[in-house]
PDB file of C-alpha atoms in Angstrom:
ATOM      1  CA  MET A 244     101.132  97.770  56.485  1.00 36.00           C
ATOM      2  CA  GLY A 245      98.284  98.077  58.859  1.00 41.00           C
ATOM      3  CA  ASP A 246      99.778  95.171  61.058  1.00 42.00           C
ATOM      4  CA  THR A 247     103.314  96.571  60.894  1.00 41.00           C
ATOM      5  CA  GLN A 248     101.902 100.122  62.015  1.00 43.00           C
ATOM      6  CA  LEU A 249     100.203  98.302  64.943  1.00 40.00           C
ATOM      7  CA  ILE A 250     102.978  96.526  66.157  1.00 47.00           C
ATOM      8  CA  GLN A 251     104.947  99.776  66.068  1.00 51.00           C
ATOM      9  CA  GLU A 252     102.463 101.624  68.301  1.00 55.00           C
ATOM     10  CA  ASP A 253     102.520  98.661  70.683  1.00 63.00           C
ATOM     11  CA  ILE A 254     106.229  99.130  71.043  1.00 58.00           C
ATOM     12  CA  ASP A 255     106.042 102.718  71.468  1.00 77.00           C
ATOM     13  CA  SER A 256     103.506 102.324  74.164  1.00 82.00           C
ATOM     14  CA  TRP A 257     105.314  99.621  75.787  1.00 85.00           C
ATOM     15  CA  GLU A 258     108.436 101.876  76.116  1.00 87.00           C
ATOM     16  CA  THR A 259     106.533 104.873  77.053  1.00 87.00           C
ATOM     17  CA  MET A 260     105.058 102.637  80.027  1.00 89.00           C
ATOM     18  CA  MET A 261     108.451 101.273  81.011  1.00 90.00           C
ATOM     19  CA  PHE A 262     110.061 104.642  81.139  1.00 92.00           C
ATOM     20  CA  LEU A 263     107.128 105.807  83.266  1.00 93.00           C
ATOM     21  CA  TYR A 264     107.505 102.990  85.662  1.00 95.00           C
ATOM     22  CA  ASN A 265     111.300 103.593  85.578  1.00 95.00           C
ATOM     23  CA  SER A 266     110.725 107.194  86.230  1.00 95.00           C
ATOM     24  CA  ALA A 267     108.379 106.343  89.177  1.00 96.00           C
ATOM     25  CA  ILE A 268     111.041 104.205  90.955  1.00 96.00           C
ATOM     26  CA  LYS A 269     113.721 107.037  90.585  1.00 95.00           C
ATOM     27  CA  GLU A 270     111.066 109.460  92.236  1.00 94.00           C
ATOM     28  CA  VAL A 271     109.878 107.347  95.156  1.00 95.00           C
ATOM     29  CA  GLY A 272     113.642 105.976  95.835  1.00 94.00           C
ATOM     30  CA  THR A 273     114.885 109.471  95.962  1.00 94.00           C
ATOM     31  CA  LYS A 274     111.922 110.407  98.447  1.00 93.00           C
ATOM     32  CA  LEU A 275     112.970 107.203 100.849  1.00 94.00           C
ATOM     33  CA  ASP A 276     116.675 108.486 100.620  1.00 92.00           C
ATOM     34  CA  ILE A 277     115.626 112.102 101.721  1.00 92.00           C
ATOM     35  CA  LEU A 278     113.086 110.658 104.603  1.00 91.00           C
ATOM     36  CA  ASN A 279     115.920 108.379 105.893  1.00 91.00           C
ATOM     37  CA  ASP A 280     118.737 111.086 105.743  1.00 92.00           C
ATOM     38  CA  GLU A 281     116.294 113.426 107.529  1.00 90.00           C
ATOM     39  CA  PHE A 282     115.843 110.763 110.351  1.00 87.00           C
ATOM     40  CA  VAL A 283     119.424 110.218 110.703  1.00 89.00           C
ATOM     41  CA  HIS A 284     119.720 114.019 111.063  1.00 89.00           C
ATOM     42  CA  ILE A 285     117.046 114.373 113.627  1.00 87.00           C
ATOM     43  CA  HIS A 286     117.197 111.053 115.678  1.00 81.00           C
ATOM     44  CA  LYS A 287     120.519 109.975 115.009  1.00 83.00           C
ATOM     45  CA  TYR A 288     119.189 106.455 113.791  1.00 84.00           C
ATOM     46  CA  ASN A 289     118.729 104.820 110.467  1.00 86.00           C
ATOM     47  CA  PRO A 290     115.665 103.184 109.947  1.00 87.00           C
ATOM     48  CA  ILE A 291     116.379 101.759 106.344  1.00 93.00           C
ATOM     49  CA  GLU A 292     118.928  98.858 106.147  1.00 93.00           C
ATOM     50  CA  TYR A 293     118.594  98.764 102.340  1.00 92.00           C
ATOM     51  CA  ILE A 294     116.413  99.150  99.276  1.00 95.00           C
ATOM     52  CA  LYS A 295     115.635  96.974  96.475  1.00 95.00           C
ATOM     53  CA  LYS A 296     114.194  98.344  93.258  1.00 95.00           C
ATOM     54  CA  ARG A 297     112.738  96.328  90.282  1.00 94.00           C
ATOM     55  CA  ILE A 298     110.810  96.518  87.202  1.00 95.00           C
ATOM     56  CA  LYS A 299     108.672  93.318  86.588  1.00 92.00           C
ATOM     57  CA  THR A 300     110.131  91.565  82.968  1.00 90.00           C
ATOM     58  CA  PRO A 301     107.523  91.264  79.974  1.00 87.00           C
ATOM     59  CA  GLU A 302     107.430  87.385  80.505  1.00 88.00           C
ATOM     60  CA  SER A 303     106.328  87.925  84.197  1.00 89.00           C
ATOM     61  CA  ILE A 304     103.781  90.523  83.359  1.00 90.00           C
ATOM     62  CA  VAL A 305     102.354  88.059  80.529  1.00 89.00           C
ATOM     63  CA  LYS A 306     102.420  85.377  83.030  1.00 88.00           C
ATOM     64  CA  LYS A 307     100.432  87.192  85.439  1.00 90.00           C
ATOM     65  CA  LEU A 308      97.810  88.530  83.208  1.00 92.00           C
ATOM     66  CA  LYS A 309      97.270  84.951  81.973  1.00 91.00           C
ATOM     67  CA  ARG A 310      96.952  83.715  85.257  1.00 89.00           C
ATOM     68  CA  ASP A 311      94.299  86.367  86.227  1.00 91.00           C
ATOM     69  CA  GLY A 312      92.522  85.678  83.074  1.00 93.00           C
ATOM     70  CA  TYR A 313      93.246  88.773  81.094  1.00 91.00           C
ATOM     71  CA  ASP A 314      94.409  89.310  77.650  1.00 89.00           C
ATOM     72  CA  SER A 315      98.236  90.505  76.902  1.00 86.00           C
ATOM     73  CA  THR A 316      97.492  93.970  76.362  1.00 86.00           C
ATOM     74  CA  ILE A 317      99.131  97.366  77.442  1.00 87.00           C
ATOM     75  CA  GLU A 318      95.666  98.681  78.615  1.00 87.00           C
ATOM     76  CA  ASN A 319      95.273  95.312  80.744  1.00 89.00           C
ATOM     77  CA  MET A 320      98.965  95.607  82.302  1.00 90.00           C
ATOM     78  CA  VAL A 321      98.453  99.344  83.206  1.00 88.00           C
ATOM     79  CA  ASN A 322      94.819  98.400  84.806  1.00 90.00           C
ATOM     80  CA  TYR A 323      95.284  95.223  86.570  1.00 90.00           C
ATOM     81  CA  ILE A 324      99.029  95.026  87.424  1.00 91.00           C
ATOM     82  CA  ASN A 325     100.068  97.106  90.547  1.00 91.00           C
ATOM     83  CA  ASP A 326     103.277  95.757  91.121  1.00 93.00           C
ATOM     84  CA  ILE A 327     105.248  96.229  87.624  1.00 94.00           C
ATOM     85  CA  ALA A 328     107.365  98.976  89.442  1.00 96.00           C
ATOM     86  CA  GLY A 329     108.422  97.483  92.862  1.00 96.00           C
ATOM     87  CA  ILE A 330     110.329  98.935  95.759  1.00 97.00           C
ATOM     88  CA  ARG A 331     111.410  96.857  98.878  1.00 97.00           C
ATOM     89  CA  ILE A 332     112.325  98.434 101.910  1.00 97.00           C
ATOM     90  CA  VAL A 333     114.334  96.181 104.801  1.00 97.00           C
ATOM     91  CA  CYS A 334     114.062  97.648 108.155  1.00 95.00           C
ATOM     92  CA  SER A 335     115.889  96.344 111.414  1.00 92.00           C
ATOM     93  CA  PHE A 336     112.626  96.250 113.630  1.00 94.00           C
ATOM     94  CA  THR A 337     109.003  95.954 113.208  1.00 94.00           C
ATOM     95  CA  SER A 338     108.436  99.337 114.459  1.00 93.00           C
ATOM     96  CA  ASP A 339     110.141 100.806 111.719  1.00 94.00           C
ATOM     97  CA  ILE A 340     108.037  99.456 109.255  1.00 95.00           C
ATOM     98  CA  TYR A 341     105.208 101.462 110.705  1.00 95.00           C
ATOM     99  CA  ARG A 342     106.846 104.490 111.304  1.00 92.00           C
ATOM    100  CA  LEU A 343     108.405 104.571 107.639  1.00 94.00           C
ATOM    101  CA  ALA A 344     104.788 103.767 106.483  1.00 95.00           C
ATOM    102  CA  ALA A 345     103.388 106.672 108.242  1.00 94.00           C
ATOM    103  CA  MET A 346     106.041 109.008 106.605  1.00 92.00           C
ATOM    104  CA  ILE A 347     105.543 107.612 103.467  1.00 94.00           C
ATOM    105  CA  GLY A 348     101.799 108.366 103.757  1.00 94.00           C
ATOM    106  CA  ASN A 349     102.395 112.149 104.653  1.00 93.00           C
ATOM    107  CA  GLN A 350     104.159 112.643 101.410  1.00 91.00           C
ATOM    108  CA  ASN A 351     102.166 115.165  99.760  1.00 91.00           C
ATOM    109  CA  ASP A 352     103.020 114.286  96.220  1.00 90.00           C
ATOM    110  CA  LEU A 353     102.222 110.635  96.764  1.00 93.00           C
ATOM    111  CA  THR A 354      98.731 109.288  96.619  1.00 95.00           C
ATOM    112  CA  VAL A 355      98.401 106.027  98.633  1.00 96.00           C
ATOM    113  CA  VAL A 356      95.901 103.989  96.791  1.00 96.00           C
ATOM    114  CA  SER A 357      95.746 100.831  99.192  1.00 96.00           C
ATOM    115  CA  ILE A 358      97.417  99.318 102.063  1.00 97.00           C
ATOM    116  CA  LYS A 359      97.644  95.408 102.824  1.00 97.00           C
ATOM    117  CA  ASP A 360      98.923  94.594 106.184  1.00 97.00           C
ATOM    118  CA  TYR A 361     100.563  91.114 106.018  1.00 97.00           C
ATOM    119  CA  ILE A 362     102.117  91.592 109.613  1.00 96.00           C
ATOM    120  CA  LYS A 363      99.108  91.915 111.472  1.00 95.00           C
ATOM    121  CA  ASN A 364      97.284  89.484 108.832  1.00 95.00           C
ATOM    122  CA  PRO A 365      99.739  86.932 107.668  1.00 94.00           C
ATOM    123  CA  LYS A 366      99.028  84.898 104.354  1.00 94.00           C
ATOM    124  CA  ALA A 367      98.273  81.241 105.025  1.00 90.00           C
ATOM    125  CA  SER A 368     102.033  80.476 103.863  1.00 89.00           C
ATOM    126  CA  GLY A 369     103.351  82.564 106.842  1.00 93.00           C
ATOM    127  CA  TYR A 370     104.394  85.396 104.539  1.00 94.00           C
ATOM    128  CA  LYS A 371     104.615  88.664 106.386  1.00 96.00           C
ATOM    129  CA  SER A 372     105.158  92.160 104.824  1.00 97.00           C
ATOM    130  CA  TYR A 373     103.578  95.755 104.819  1.00 98.00           C
ATOM    131  CA  HIS A 374     102.523  96.553 101.142  1.00 98.00           C
ATOM    132  CA  MET A 375     101.561 100.176 100.147  1.00 97.00           C
ATOM    133  CA  GLN A 376     100.138 100.803  96.722  1.00 97.00           C
ATOM    134  CA  VAL A 377     100.847 104.296  95.742  1.00 97.00           C
ATOM    135  CA  THR A 378     100.864 106.554  92.664  1.00 95.00           C
ATOM    136  CA  VAL A 379     103.529 109.337  91.930  1.00 95.00           C
ATOM    137  CA  PRO A 380     103.217 112.017  89.189  1.00 94.00           C
ATOM    138  CA  ILE A 381     105.657 112.088  86.568  1.00 93.00           C
ATOM    139  CA  PHE A 382     105.801 115.456  84.878  1.00 90.00           C
ATOM    140  CA  LEU A 383     106.616 115.091  81.133  1.00 86.00           C
ATOM    141  CA  SER A 384     107.044 117.903  78.520  1.00 86.00           C
ATOM    142  CA  ASP A 385     103.456 117.855  77.719  1.00 86.00           C
ATOM    143  CA  ARG A 386     101.651 116.072  80.463  1.00 87.00           C
ATOM    144  CA  VAL A 387     101.604 114.893  84.060  1.00 91.00           C
ATOM    145  CA  VAL A 388     101.052 110.939  84.486  1.00 91.00           C
ATOM    146  CA  ASP A 389     100.319 109.610  87.756  1.00 93.00           C
ATOM    147  CA  THR A 390     102.247 105.866  88.105  1.00 94.00           C
ATOM    148  CA  LYS A 391     101.651 103.152  90.236  1.00 95.00           C
ATOM    149  CA  VAL A 392     104.605 101.706  92.365  1.00 97.00           C
ATOM    150  CA  GLU A 393     104.097  98.917  94.930  1.00 97.00           C
ATOM    151  CA  ILE A 394     106.211  99.542  98.360  1.00 97.00           C
ATOM    152  CA  GLN A 395     106.911  96.518 100.410  1.00 97.00           C
ATOM    153  CA  ILE A 396     108.346  97.396 103.979  1.00 98.00           C
ATOM    154  CA  ARG A 397     109.980  94.371 105.922  1.00 97.00           C
ATOM    155  CA  THR A 398     112.295  93.418 108.438  1.00 97.00           C
ATOM    156  CA  ILE A 399     115.601  91.790 107.729  1.00 96.00           C
ATOM    157  CA  ALA A 400     114.344  88.353 109.131  1.00 96.00           C
ATOM    158  CA  MET A 401     110.983  88.828 107.118  1.00 97.00           C
ATOM    159  CA  ASP A 402     113.060  89.447 103.762  1.00 96.00           C
ATOM    160  CA  PHE A 403     115.053  86.497 104.367  1.00 95.00           C
ATOM    161  CA  TRP A 404     112.051  84.090 104.972  1.00 95.00           C
ATOM    162  CA  ALA A 405     110.311  85.485 102.035  1.00 94.00           C
ATOM    163  CA  SER A 406     113.423  85.126  99.583  1.00 93.00           C
ATOM    164  CA  LEU A 407     113.860  81.383 100.754  1.00 90.00           C
ATOM    165  CA  GLU A 408     110.319  80.851 100.379  1.00 88.00           C
ATOM    166  CA  HIS A 409     110.001  82.340  96.812  1.00 85.00           C
ATOM    167  CA  LYS A 410     112.990  79.984  95.825  1.00 84.00           C
ATOM    168  CA  ILE A 411     111.592  76.884  97.367  1.00 83.00           C
ATOM    169  CA  TYR A 412     108.128  77.161  95.740  1.00 75.00           C
ATOM    170  CA  TYR A 413     109.837  78.395  92.404  1.00 73.00           C
ATOM    171  CA  LYS A 414     111.545  74.922  92.194  1.00 75.00           C
ATOM    172  CA  PHE A 415     108.070  73.239  92.828  1.00 75.00           C
ATOM    173  CA  GLU A 416     106.182  75.742  90.711  1.00 69.00           C
ATOM    174  CA  GLY A 417     103.889  76.340  93.520  1.00 65.00           C
ATOM    175  CA  ASN A 418     102.999  72.546  94.270  1.00 76.00           C
ATOM    176  CA  ALA A 419     105.316  72.272  97.206  1.00 77.00           C
ATOM    177  CA  PRO A 420     104.599  68.819  99.197  1.00 85.00           C
ATOM    178  CA  GLU A 421     102.585  69.725 102.271  1.00 86.00           C
ATOM    179  CA  TYR A 422     105.402  68.781 104.697  1.00 89.00           C
ATOM    180  CA  ILE A 423     107.716  71.690 103.185  1.00 87.00           C
ATOM    181  CA  SER A 424     104.653  74.130 103.323  1.00 86.00           C
ATOM    182  CA  ARG A 425     104.284  73.058 106.960  1.00 91.00           C
ATOM    183  CA  ASP A 426     108.014  73.565 107.716  1.00 92.00           C
ATOM    184  CA  LEU A 427     107.894  76.878 106.104  1.00 91.00           C
ATOM    185  CA  ARG A 428     105.432  78.227 108.182  1.00 92.00           C
ATOM    186  CA  ALA A 429     107.009  76.864 111.416  1.00 95.00           C
ATOM    187  CA  CYS A 430     109.981  78.996 110.019  1.00 94.00           C
ATOM    188  CA  ALA A 431     107.827  82.015 109.592  1.00 95.00           C
ATOM    189  CA  GLU A 432     106.662  81.611 113.435  1.00 95.00           C
ATOM    190  CA  ILE A 433     110.548  81.472 114.430  1.00 96.00           C
ATOM    191  CA  VAL A 434     110.939  84.498 112.349  1.00 95.00           C
ATOM    192  CA  SER A 435     108.178  86.280 114.138  1.00 95.00           C
ATOM    193  CA  ASP A 436     109.586  85.371 117.486  1.00 96.00           C
ATOM    194  CA  LEU A 437     112.984  86.719 116.540  1.00 96.00           C
ATOM    195  CA  ASP A 438     111.603  89.929 115.296  1.00 96.00           C
ATOM    196  CA  ALA A 439     109.779  90.300 118.522  1.00 95.00           C
ATOM    197  CA  LYS A 440     112.614  89.481 120.814  1.00 96.00           C
ATOM    198  CA  MET A 441     114.945  91.842 118.729  1.00 95.00           C
ATOM    199  CA  LEU A 442     112.760  94.596 119.171  1.00 94.00           C
ATOM    200  CA  GLN A 443     112.279  94.136 122.850  1.00 95.00           C
ATOM    201  CA  LEU A 444     115.960  93.939 123.274  1.00 95.00           C
ATOM    202  CA  ASN A 445     116.373  97.329 121.110  1.00 91.00           C
ATOM    203  CA  GLU A 446     113.813  98.935 123.488  1.00 92.00           C
ATOM    204  CA  ALA A 447     115.707  97.561 126.734  1.00 94.00           C
ATOM    205  CA  ILE A 448     118.944  99.053 125.409  1.00 91.00           C
ATOM    206  CA  LEU A 449     117.608 102.522 124.735  1.00 87.00           C
ATOM    207  CA  GLU A 450     115.426 102.468 128.026  1.00 89.00           C
ATOM    208  CA  GLU A 451     119.062 101.758 129.601  1.00 90.00           C
ATOM    209  CA  LYS A 452     120.873 104.306 127.793  1.00 86.00           C
ATOM    210  CA  GLU A 453     118.153 107.166 128.633  1.00 85.00           C
ATOM    211  CA  LYS A 454     118.382 105.722 132.217  1.00 86.00           C
ATOM    212  CA  GLN A 455     122.362 106.158 132.137  1.00 86.00           C
ATOM    213  CA  GLU A 456     121.883 110.042 130.666  1.00 83.00           C
ATOM    214  CA  ARG A 457     119.590 110.776 133.514  1.00 82.00           C
ATOM    215  CA  GLU A 458     122.213 109.697 136.021  1.00 81.00           C
ATOM    216  CA  LYS A 459     124.903 111.699 134.335  1.00 82.00           C
ATOM    217  CA  LYS A 460     123.031 114.859 134.825  1.00 79.00           C
ATOM    218  CA  GLN A 461     122.226 114.184 138.357  1.00 73.00           C
TER     219      GLN A 461
END
């Protein structure tokens, strides 16, 4: 009887936590949509290409806890896994990444817990992305729960590289041959060069348009 009750309590706690994480993703997703719409309204420019949302699977959560040396409990899940609720924002240019990060940081009802800038400081693999861990208050009928969400902000090129890198390493279960890791790092450099060139090109286009507008007024 006691074991059955304990299992039921675990199930109830699990379902409550998943409800909170799903609610947090909806809240942050709505905020991002509003920020994007406002930016389009004011600047006639869309900084967000697309948004991906996901909740980690139970299998993935347990695997990560075991890898980090923690027992598979709901308490450990809440305390030690920060990316159960994840939102990935994909932008056109690197300048959009920092612009969006600043806009997210200025939201009064979001708390930025930590920032990891893998663009200025890429991982050894060549991975680049801007990570923000935030908490968002979820208002329940009897209490308010601050719930963690990880936000990743990348360019299209960074997202393309990260997606392929993940698929390649998944096939090798993290033990890819050195020549593959080396080639992936080389591809990451190509991606960085492409991002820099596209940003430079965009800035040149904007400058030319402003010049033409000034000449029209003269």
